[in-house]
PDB file of C-alpha atoms in Angstrom:
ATOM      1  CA  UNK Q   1     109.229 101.005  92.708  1.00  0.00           C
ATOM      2  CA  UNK Q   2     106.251 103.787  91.901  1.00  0.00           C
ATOM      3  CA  UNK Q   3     109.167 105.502  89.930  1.00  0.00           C
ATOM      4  CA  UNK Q   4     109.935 102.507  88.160  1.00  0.00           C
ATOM      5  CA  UNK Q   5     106.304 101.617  87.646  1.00  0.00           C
ATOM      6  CA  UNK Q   6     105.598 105.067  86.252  1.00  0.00           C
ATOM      7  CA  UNK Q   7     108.300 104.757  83.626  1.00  0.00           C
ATOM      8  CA  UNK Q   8     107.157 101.247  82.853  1.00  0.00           C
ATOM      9  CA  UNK Q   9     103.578 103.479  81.954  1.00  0.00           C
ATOM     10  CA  UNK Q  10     105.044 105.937  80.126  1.00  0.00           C
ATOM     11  CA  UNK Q  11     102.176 107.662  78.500  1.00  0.00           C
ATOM     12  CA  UNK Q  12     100.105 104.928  78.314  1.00  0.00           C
ATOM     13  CA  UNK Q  13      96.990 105.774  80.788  1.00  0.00           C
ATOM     14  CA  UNK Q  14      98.520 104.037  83.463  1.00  0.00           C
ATOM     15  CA  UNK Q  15      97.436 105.205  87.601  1.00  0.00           C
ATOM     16  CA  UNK Q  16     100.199 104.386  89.853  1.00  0.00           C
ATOM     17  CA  UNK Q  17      99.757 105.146  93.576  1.00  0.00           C
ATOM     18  CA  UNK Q  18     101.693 104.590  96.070  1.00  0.00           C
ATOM     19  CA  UNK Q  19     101.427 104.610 100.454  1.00  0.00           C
ATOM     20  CA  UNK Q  20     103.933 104.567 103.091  1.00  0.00           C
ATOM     21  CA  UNK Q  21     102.807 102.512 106.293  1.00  0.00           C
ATOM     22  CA  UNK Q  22     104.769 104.112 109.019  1.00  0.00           C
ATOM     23  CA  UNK Q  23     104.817 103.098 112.659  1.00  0.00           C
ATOM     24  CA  UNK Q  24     104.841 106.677 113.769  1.00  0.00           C
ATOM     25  CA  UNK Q  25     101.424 107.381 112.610  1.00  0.00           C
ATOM     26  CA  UNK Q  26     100.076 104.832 113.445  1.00  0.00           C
ATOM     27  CA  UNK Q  27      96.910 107.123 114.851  1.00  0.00           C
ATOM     28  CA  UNK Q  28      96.538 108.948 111.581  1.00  0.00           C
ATOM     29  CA  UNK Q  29      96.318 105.979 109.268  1.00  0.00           C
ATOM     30  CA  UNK Q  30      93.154 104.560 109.755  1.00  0.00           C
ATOM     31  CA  UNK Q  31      91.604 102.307 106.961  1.00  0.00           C
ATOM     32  CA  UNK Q  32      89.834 105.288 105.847  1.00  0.00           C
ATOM     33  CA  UNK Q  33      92.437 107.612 105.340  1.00  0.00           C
ATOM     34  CA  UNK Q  34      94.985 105.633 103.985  1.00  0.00           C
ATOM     35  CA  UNK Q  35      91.951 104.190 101.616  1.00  0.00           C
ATOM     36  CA  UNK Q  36      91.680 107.905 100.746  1.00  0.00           C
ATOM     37  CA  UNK Q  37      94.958 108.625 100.004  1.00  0.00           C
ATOM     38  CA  UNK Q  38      95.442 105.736  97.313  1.00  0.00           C
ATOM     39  CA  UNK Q  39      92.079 107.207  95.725  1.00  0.00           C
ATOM     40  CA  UNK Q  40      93.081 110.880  96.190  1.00  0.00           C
ATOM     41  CA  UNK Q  41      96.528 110.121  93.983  1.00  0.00           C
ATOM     42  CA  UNK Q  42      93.562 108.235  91.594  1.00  0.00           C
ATOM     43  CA  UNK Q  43      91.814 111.248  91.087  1.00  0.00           C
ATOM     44  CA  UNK Q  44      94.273 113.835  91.671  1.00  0.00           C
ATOM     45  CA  UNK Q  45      95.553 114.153  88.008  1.00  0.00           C
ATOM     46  CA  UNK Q  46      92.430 113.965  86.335  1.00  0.00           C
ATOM     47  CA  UNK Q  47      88.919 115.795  86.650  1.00  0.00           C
ATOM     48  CA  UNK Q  48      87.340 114.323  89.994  1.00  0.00           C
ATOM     49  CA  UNK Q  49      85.342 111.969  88.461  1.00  0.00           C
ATOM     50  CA  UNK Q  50      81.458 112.757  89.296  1.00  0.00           C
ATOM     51  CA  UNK Q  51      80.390 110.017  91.187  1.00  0.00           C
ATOM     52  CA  UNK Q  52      83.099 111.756  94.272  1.00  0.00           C
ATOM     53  CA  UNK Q  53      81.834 114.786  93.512  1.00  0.00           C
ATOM     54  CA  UNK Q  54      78.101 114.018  94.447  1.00  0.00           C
ATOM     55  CA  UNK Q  55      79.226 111.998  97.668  1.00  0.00           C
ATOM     56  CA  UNK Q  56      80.876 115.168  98.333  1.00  0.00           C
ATOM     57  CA  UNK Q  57      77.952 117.093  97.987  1.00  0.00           C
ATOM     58  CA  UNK Q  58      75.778 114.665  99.899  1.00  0.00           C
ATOM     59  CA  UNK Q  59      78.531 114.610 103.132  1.00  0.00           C
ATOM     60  CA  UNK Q  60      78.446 118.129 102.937  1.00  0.00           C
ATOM     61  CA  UNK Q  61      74.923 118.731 103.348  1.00  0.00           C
ATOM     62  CA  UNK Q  62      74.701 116.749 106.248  1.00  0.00           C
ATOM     63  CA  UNK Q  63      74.565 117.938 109.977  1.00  0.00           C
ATOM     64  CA  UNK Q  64      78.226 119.004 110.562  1.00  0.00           C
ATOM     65  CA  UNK Q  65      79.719 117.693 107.329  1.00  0.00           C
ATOM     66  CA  UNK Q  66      80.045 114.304 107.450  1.00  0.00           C
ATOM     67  CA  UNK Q  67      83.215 112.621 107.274  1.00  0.00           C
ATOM     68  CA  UNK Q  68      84.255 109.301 104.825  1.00  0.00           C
ATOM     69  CA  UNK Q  69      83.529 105.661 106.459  1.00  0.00           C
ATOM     70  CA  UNK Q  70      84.863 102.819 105.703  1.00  0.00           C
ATOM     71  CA  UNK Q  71      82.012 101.432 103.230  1.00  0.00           C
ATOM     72  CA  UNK Q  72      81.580 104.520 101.712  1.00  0.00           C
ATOM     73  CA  UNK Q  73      85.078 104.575 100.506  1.00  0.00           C
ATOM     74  CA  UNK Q  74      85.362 101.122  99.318  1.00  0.00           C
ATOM     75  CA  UNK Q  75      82.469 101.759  97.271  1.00  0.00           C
ATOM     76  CA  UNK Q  76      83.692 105.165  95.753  1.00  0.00           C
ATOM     77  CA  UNK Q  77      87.009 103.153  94.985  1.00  0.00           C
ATOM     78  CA  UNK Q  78      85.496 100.455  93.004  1.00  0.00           C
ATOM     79  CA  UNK Q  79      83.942 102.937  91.190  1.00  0.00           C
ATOM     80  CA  UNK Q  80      87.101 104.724  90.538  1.00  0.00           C
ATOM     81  CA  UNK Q  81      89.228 101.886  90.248  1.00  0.00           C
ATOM     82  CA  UNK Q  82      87.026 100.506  87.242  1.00  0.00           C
ATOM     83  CA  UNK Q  83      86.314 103.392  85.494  1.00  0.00           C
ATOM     84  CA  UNK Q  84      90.442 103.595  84.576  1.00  0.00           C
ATOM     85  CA  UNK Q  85      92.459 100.465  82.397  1.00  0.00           C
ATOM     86  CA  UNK Q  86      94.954  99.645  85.023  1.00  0.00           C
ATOM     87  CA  UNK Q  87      95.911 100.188  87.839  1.00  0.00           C
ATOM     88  CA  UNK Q  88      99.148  99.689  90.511  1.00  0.00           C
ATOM     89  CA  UNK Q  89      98.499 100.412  93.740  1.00  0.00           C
ATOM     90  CA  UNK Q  90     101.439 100.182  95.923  1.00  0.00           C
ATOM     91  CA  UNK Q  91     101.759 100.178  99.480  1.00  0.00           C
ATOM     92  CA  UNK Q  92     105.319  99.915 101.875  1.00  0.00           C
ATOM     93  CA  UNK Q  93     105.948  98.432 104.810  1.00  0.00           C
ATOM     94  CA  UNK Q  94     102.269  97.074 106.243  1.00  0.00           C
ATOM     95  CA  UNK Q  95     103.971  95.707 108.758  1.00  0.00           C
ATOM     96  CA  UNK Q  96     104.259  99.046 110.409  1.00  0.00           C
ATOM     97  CA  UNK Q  97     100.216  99.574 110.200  1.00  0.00           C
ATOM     98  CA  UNK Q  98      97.925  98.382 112.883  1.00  0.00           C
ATOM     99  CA  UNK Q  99      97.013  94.398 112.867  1.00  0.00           C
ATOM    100  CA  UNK Q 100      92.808  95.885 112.809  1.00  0.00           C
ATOM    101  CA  UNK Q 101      93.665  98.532 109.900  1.00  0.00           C
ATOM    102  CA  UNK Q 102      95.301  96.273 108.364  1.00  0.00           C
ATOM    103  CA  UNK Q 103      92.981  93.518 107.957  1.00  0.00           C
ATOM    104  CA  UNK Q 104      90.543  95.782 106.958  1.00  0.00           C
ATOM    105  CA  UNK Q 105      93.104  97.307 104.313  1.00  0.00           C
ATOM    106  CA  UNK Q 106      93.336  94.084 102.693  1.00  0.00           C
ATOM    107  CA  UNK Q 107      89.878  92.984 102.791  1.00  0.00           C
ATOM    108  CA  UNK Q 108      89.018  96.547 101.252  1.00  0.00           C
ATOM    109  CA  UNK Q 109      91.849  96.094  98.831  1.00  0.00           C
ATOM    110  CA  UNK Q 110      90.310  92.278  97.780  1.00  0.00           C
ATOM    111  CA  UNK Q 111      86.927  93.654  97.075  1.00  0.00           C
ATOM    112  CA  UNK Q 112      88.353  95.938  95.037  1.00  0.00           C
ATOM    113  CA  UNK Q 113      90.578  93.561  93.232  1.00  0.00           C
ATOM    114  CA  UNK Q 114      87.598  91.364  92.425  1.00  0.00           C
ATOM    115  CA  UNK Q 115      85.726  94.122  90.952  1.00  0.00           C
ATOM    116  CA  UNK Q 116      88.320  95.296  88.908  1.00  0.00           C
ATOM    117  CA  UNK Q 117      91.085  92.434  87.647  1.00  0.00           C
ATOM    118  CA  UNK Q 118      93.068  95.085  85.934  1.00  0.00           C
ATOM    119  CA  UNK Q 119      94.677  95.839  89.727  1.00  0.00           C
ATOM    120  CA  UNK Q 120      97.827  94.989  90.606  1.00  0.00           C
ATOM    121  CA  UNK Q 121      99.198  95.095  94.065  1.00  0.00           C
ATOM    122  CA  UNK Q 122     102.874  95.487  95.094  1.00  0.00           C
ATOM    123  CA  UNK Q 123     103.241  95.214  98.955  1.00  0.00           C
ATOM    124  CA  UNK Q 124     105.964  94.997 101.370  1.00  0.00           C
ATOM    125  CA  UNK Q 125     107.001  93.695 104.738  1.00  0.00           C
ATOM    126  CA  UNK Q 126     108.419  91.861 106.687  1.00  0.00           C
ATOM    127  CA  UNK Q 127     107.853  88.015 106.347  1.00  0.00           C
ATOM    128  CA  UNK Q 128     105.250  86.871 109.428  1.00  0.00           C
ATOM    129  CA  UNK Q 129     102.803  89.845 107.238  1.00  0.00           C
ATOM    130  CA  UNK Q 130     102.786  87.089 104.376  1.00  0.00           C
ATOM    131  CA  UNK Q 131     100.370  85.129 106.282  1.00  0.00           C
ATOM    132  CA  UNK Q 132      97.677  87.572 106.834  1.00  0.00           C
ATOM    133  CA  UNK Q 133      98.108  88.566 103.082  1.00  0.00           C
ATOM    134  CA  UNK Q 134      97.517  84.878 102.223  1.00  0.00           C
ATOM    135  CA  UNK Q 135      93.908  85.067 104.610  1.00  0.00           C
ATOM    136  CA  UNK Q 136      92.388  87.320 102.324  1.00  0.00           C
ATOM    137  CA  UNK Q 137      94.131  86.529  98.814  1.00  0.00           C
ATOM    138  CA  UNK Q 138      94.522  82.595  98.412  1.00  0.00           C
ATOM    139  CA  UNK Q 139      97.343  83.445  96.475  1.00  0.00           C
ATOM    140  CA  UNK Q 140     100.262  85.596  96.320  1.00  0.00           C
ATOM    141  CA  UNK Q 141     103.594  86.266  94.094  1.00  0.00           C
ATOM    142  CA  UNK Q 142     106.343  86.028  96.808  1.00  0.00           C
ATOM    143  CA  UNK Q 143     109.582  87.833  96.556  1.00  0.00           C
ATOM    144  CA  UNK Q 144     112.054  87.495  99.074  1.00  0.00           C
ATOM    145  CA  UNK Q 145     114.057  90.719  99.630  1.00  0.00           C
ATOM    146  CA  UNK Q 146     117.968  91.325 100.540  1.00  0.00           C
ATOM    147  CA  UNK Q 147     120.767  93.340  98.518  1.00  0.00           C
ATOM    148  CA  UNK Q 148     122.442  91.946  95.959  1.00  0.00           C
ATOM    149  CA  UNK Q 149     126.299  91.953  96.337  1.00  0.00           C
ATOM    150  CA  UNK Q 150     126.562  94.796  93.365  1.00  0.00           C
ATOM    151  CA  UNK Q 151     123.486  96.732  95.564  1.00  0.00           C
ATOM    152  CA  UNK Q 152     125.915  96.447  98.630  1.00  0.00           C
ATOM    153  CA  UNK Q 153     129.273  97.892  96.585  1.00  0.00           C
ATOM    154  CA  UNK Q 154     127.709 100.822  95.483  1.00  0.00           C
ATOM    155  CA  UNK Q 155     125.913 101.630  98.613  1.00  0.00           C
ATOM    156  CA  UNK Q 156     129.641 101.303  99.976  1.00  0.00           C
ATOM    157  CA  UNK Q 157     131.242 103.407  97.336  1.00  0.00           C
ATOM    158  CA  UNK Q 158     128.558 105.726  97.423  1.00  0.00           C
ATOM    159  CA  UNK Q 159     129.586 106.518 101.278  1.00  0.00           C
ATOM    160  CA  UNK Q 160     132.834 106.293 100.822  1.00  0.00           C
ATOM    161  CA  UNK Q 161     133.237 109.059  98.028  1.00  0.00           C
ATOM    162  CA  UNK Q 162     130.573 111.297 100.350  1.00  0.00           C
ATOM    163  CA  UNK Q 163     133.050 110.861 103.454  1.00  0.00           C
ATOM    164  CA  UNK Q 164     134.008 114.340 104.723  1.00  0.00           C
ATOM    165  CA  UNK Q 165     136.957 112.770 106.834  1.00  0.00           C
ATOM    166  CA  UNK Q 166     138.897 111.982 104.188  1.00  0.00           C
ATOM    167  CA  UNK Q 167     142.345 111.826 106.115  1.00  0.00           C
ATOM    168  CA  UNK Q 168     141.830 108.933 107.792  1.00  0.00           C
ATOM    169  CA  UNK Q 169     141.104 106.979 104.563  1.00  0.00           C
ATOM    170  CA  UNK Q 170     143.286 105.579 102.555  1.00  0.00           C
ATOM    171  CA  UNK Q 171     143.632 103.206  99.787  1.00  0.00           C
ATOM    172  CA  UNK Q 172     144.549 100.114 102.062  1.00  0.00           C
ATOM    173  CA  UNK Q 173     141.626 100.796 104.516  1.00  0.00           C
ATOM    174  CA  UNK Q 174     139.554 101.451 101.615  1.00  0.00           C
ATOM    175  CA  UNK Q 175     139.916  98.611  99.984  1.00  0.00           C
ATOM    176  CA  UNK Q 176     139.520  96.636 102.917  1.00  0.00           C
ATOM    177  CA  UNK Q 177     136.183  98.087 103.698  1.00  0.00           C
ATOM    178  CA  UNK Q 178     135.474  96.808  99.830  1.00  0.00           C
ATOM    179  CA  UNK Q 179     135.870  93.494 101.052  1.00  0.00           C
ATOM    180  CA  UNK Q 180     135.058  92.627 104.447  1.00  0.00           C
ATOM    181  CA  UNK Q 181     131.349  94.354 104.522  1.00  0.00           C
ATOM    182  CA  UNK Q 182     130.404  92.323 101.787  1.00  0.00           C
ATOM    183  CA  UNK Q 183     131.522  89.392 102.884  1.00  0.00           C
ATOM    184  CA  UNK Q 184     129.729  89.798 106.161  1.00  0.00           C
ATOM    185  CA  UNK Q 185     126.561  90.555 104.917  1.00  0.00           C
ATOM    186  CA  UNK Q 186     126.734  87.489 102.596  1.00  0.00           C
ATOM    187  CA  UNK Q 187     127.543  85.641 105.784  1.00  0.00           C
ATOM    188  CA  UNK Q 188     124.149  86.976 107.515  1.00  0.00           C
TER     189      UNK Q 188
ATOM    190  CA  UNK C   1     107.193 118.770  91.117  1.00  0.00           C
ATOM    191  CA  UNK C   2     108.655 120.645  94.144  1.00  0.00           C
ATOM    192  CA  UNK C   3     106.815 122.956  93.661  1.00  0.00           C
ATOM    193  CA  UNK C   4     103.770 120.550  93.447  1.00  0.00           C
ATOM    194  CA  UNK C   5     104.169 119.378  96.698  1.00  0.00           C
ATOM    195  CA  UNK C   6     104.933 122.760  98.417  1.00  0.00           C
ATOM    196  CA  UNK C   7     101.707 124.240  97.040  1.00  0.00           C
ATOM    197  CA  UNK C   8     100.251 120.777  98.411  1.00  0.00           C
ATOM    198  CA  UNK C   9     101.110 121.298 101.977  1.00  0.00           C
ATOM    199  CA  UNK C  10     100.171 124.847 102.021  1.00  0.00           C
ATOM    200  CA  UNK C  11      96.721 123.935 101.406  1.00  0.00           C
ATOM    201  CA  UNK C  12      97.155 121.179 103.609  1.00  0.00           C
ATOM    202  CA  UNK C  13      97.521 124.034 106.469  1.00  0.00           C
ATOM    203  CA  UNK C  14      95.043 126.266 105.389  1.00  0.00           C
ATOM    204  CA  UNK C  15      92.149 123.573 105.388  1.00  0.00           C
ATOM    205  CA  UNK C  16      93.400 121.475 108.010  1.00  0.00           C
ATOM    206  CA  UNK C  17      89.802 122.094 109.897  1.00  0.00           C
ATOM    207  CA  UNK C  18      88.533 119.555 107.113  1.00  0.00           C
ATOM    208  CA  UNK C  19      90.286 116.923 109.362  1.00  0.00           C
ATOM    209  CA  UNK C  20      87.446 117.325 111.890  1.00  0.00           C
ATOM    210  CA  UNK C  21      85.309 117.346 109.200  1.00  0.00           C
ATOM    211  CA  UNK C  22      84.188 121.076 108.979  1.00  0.00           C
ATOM    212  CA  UNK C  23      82.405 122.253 105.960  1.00  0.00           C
ATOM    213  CA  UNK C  24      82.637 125.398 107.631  1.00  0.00           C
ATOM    214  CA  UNK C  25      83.319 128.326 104.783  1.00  0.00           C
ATOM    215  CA  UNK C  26      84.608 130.664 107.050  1.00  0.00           C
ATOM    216  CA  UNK C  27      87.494 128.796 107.808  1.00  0.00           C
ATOM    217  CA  UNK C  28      88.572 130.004 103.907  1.00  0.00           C
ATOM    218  CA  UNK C  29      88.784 133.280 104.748  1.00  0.00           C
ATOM    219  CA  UNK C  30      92.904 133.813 104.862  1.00  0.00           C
ATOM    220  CA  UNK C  31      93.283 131.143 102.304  1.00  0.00           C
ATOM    221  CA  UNK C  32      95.220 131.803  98.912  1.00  0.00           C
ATOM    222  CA  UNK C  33      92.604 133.129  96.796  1.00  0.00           C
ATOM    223  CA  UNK C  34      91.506 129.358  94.499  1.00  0.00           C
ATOM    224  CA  UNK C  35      90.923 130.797  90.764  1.00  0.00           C
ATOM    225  CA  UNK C  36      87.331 129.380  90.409  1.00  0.00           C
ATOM    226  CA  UNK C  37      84.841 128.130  92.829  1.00  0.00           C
ATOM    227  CA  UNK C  38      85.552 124.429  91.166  1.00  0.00           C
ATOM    228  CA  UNK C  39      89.384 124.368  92.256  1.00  0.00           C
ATOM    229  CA  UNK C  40      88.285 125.082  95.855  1.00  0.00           C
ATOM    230  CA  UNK C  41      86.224 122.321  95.536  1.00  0.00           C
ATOM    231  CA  UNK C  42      88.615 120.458  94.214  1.00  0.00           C
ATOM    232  CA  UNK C  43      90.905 121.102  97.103  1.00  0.00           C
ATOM    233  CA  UNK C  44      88.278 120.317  99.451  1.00  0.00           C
ATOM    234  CA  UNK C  45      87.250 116.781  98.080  1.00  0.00           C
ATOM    235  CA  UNK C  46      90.720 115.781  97.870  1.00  0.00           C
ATOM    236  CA  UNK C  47      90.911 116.429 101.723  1.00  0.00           C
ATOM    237  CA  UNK C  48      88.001 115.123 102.272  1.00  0.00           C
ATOM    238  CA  UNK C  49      89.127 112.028 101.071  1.00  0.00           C
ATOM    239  CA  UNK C  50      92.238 111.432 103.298  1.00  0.00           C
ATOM    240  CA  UNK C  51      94.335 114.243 105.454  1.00  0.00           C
ATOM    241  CA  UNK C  52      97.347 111.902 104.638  1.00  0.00           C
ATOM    242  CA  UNK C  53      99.945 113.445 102.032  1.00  0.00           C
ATOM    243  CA  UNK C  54     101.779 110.055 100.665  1.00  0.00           C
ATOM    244  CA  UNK C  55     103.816 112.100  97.626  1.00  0.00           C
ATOM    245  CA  UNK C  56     105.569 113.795 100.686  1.00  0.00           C
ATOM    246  CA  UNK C  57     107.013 110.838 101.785  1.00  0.00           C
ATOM    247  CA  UNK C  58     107.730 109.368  98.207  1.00  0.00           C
ATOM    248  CA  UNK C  59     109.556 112.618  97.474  1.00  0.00           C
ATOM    249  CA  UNK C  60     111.844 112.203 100.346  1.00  0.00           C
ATOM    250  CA  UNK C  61     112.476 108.556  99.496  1.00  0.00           C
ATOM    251  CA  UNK C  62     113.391 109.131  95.914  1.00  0.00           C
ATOM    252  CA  UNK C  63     115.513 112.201  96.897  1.00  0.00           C
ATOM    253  CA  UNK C  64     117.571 109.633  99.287  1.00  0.00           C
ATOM    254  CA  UNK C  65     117.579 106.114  96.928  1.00  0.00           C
ATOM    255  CA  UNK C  66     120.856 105.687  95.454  1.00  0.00           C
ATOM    256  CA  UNK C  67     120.319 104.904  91.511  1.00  0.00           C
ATOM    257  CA  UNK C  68     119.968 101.219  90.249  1.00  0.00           C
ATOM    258  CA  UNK C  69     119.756  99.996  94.116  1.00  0.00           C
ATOM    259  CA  UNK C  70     117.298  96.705  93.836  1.00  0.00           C
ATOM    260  CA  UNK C  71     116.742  97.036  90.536  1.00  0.00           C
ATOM    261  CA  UNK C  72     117.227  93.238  90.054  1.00  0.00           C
ATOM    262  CA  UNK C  73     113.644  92.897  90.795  1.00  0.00           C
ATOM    263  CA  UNK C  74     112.301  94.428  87.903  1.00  0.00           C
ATOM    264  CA  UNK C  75     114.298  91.591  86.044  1.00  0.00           C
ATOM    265  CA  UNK C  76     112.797  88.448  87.741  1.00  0.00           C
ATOM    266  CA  UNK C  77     110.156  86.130  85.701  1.00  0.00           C
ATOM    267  CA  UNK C  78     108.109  87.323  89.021  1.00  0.00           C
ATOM    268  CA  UNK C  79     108.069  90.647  88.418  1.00  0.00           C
ATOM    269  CA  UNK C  80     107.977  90.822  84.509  1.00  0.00           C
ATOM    270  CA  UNK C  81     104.772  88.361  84.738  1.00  0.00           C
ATOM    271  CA  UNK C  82     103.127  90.152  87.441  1.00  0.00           C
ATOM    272  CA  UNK C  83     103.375  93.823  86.080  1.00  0.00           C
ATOM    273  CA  UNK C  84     102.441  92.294  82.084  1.00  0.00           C
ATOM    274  CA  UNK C  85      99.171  90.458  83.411  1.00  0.00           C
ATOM    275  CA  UNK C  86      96.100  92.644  82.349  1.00  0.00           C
ATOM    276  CA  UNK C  87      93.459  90.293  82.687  1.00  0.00           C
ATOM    277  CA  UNK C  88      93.578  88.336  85.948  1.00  0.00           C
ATOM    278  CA  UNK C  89      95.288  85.242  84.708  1.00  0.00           C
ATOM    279  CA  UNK C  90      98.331  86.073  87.302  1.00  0.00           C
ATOM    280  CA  UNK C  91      97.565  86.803  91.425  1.00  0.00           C
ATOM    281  CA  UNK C  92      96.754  90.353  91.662  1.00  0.00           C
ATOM    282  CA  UNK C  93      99.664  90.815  94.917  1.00  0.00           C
ATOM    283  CA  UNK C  94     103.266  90.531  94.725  1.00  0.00           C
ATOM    284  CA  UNK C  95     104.712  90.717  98.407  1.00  0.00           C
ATOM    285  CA  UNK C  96     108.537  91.693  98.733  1.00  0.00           C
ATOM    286  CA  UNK C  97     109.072  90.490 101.826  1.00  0.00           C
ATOM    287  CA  UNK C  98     111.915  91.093 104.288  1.00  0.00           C
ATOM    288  CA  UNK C  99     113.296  91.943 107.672  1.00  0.00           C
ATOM    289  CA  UNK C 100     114.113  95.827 108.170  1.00  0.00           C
ATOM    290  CA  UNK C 101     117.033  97.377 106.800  1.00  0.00           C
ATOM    291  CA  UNK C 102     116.975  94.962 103.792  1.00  0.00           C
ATOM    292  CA  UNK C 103     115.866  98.243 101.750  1.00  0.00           C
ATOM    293  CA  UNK C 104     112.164  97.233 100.843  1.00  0.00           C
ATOM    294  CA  UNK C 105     111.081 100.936 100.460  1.00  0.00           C
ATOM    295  CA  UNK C 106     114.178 101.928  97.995  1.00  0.00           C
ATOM    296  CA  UNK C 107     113.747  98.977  95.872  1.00  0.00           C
ATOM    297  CA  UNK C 108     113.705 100.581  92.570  1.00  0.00           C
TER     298      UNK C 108
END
């Protein structure tokens, strides 16, 4: 989807950023950093706007070098966010974050909406995450998600022509693959 | 872009004392030599901003999506309307929801 978004932007000035929740690291992405990394893929192909740059400064300066909160970031985002024409910010599978980082994802991400209407916001999950979307933004685009028969054929034919144990297959078995694996996924 | 990402990590490595939020110069010393004193501080506002490394991730992703996979999407009336609106008139969030497995991250 950030591929497809990026094409879609061809060389009009266009930010597309993109975040992986993942269950694993769960420790590691705290509102703040994941936060950060959205507005470090903002910044990262231009000059870093100076408004970062002083904050920078200023956290350096203090005892031990302070590190980003929460507040501070949402405000260095807005800034960032409205200072470009549009912006996609995409984000996978919030299901796997934390229920508290996550709320405060999505409250950080409506503030920064409302400041800047030029935001889009492509999530995913799985369906119960709807709800908690839906407490923060009255409204949402809903698109339920499952492969199409044509996705499921060429995932099929895709593993099929990749087999290395080729001398069990044969046309018959093949074809019967074809047919029953679709149907039972249609079934499901 | 590889190559991007490989020089990423490296610094990644090299500053990972940033994490615990050292501004301690020292810590440079066996670093790849930056060519001016703003790319180092370049380097060290982007990790300031967040340790996490999302284009790793992406890169393995699109390395394992298998072309036009879920590309439906980017046909609906949904998606068309959602990614055209520039001025607020449409909800800023368009949730793809579903179970795991149903290939939410290679949508394309």
């Amino acid at each position: 989807m950030i591929d497809s978004l990026c094409d879609q932007a061809g060389g009009k000035d266009i930010a597309v950023v993109g975040l992986y929740c993942d269950f694993l690291a769960q420790q590691e992405q705290s509102t703040t950093s994941m936060l950060g990394a959205i507005l470090k893929q903002l910044v990262s192909r231009r000059e870093i706007p100076e408004h970062i740059r002083e904050a920078f400064q200023k956290a350096k300066k203090e005892f031990g070098g302070r590190g980003l909160r929460l507040p501070d970031i949402v405000e260095i985002m807005k800034k960032a966010v409205a200072a470009l024409p549009r912006v996609f910010i995409c984000i996978d599978a919030l299901d796997e974050s934390t229920p508290k980082y996550r709320r405060e994802l999505l409250e950080s991400l409506r503030e920064i909406v409302r400041v800047s209407v030029h935001t889009r916001l492509f999530l995913t999950g799985r369906p119960h995450i709807g709800d908690e979307i839906l407490k923060c933004f009255c409204k949402m685009i809903r698109i339920p998600i499952s492969p199409t028969r044509d996705d499921i054929i060429n995932y099929l034919e895709m593993r099929l022509d990749s087999d290395t144990d080729s001398d069990v297959m044969d046309d018959e078995l093949r074809a019967d693959i074809m047919r029953v694996i679709p149907e039972k996924i249609a079934e499901m | 872009m590889a190559q991007m990402s490989s020089e990423r990590s490296q610094f990644t490595g090299n500053i990972g004392s940033f994490n615990n939020n050292s501004f301690n110069n020292s810590s440079f010393s066996n670093i790849v030599s930056f060519n001016t004193e703003r790319d180092l501080e370049r380097h060290q506002i982007l990790q300031w901003l967040s340790p996490l490394e999302p284009q790793q991730r992406h890169h393995g992703v699109r390395t394992n999506r298998l072309d036009g996979i879920g590309s439906w999407i980017l046909e609906t009336n949904e998606f068309r309307e959602w990614s055209g609106a520039e001025d607020g008139s449409v909800e800023p969030v368009l949730f793809c929801e579903g179970n795991p497995g149903v290939g939410k991250t290679y949508l394309r």
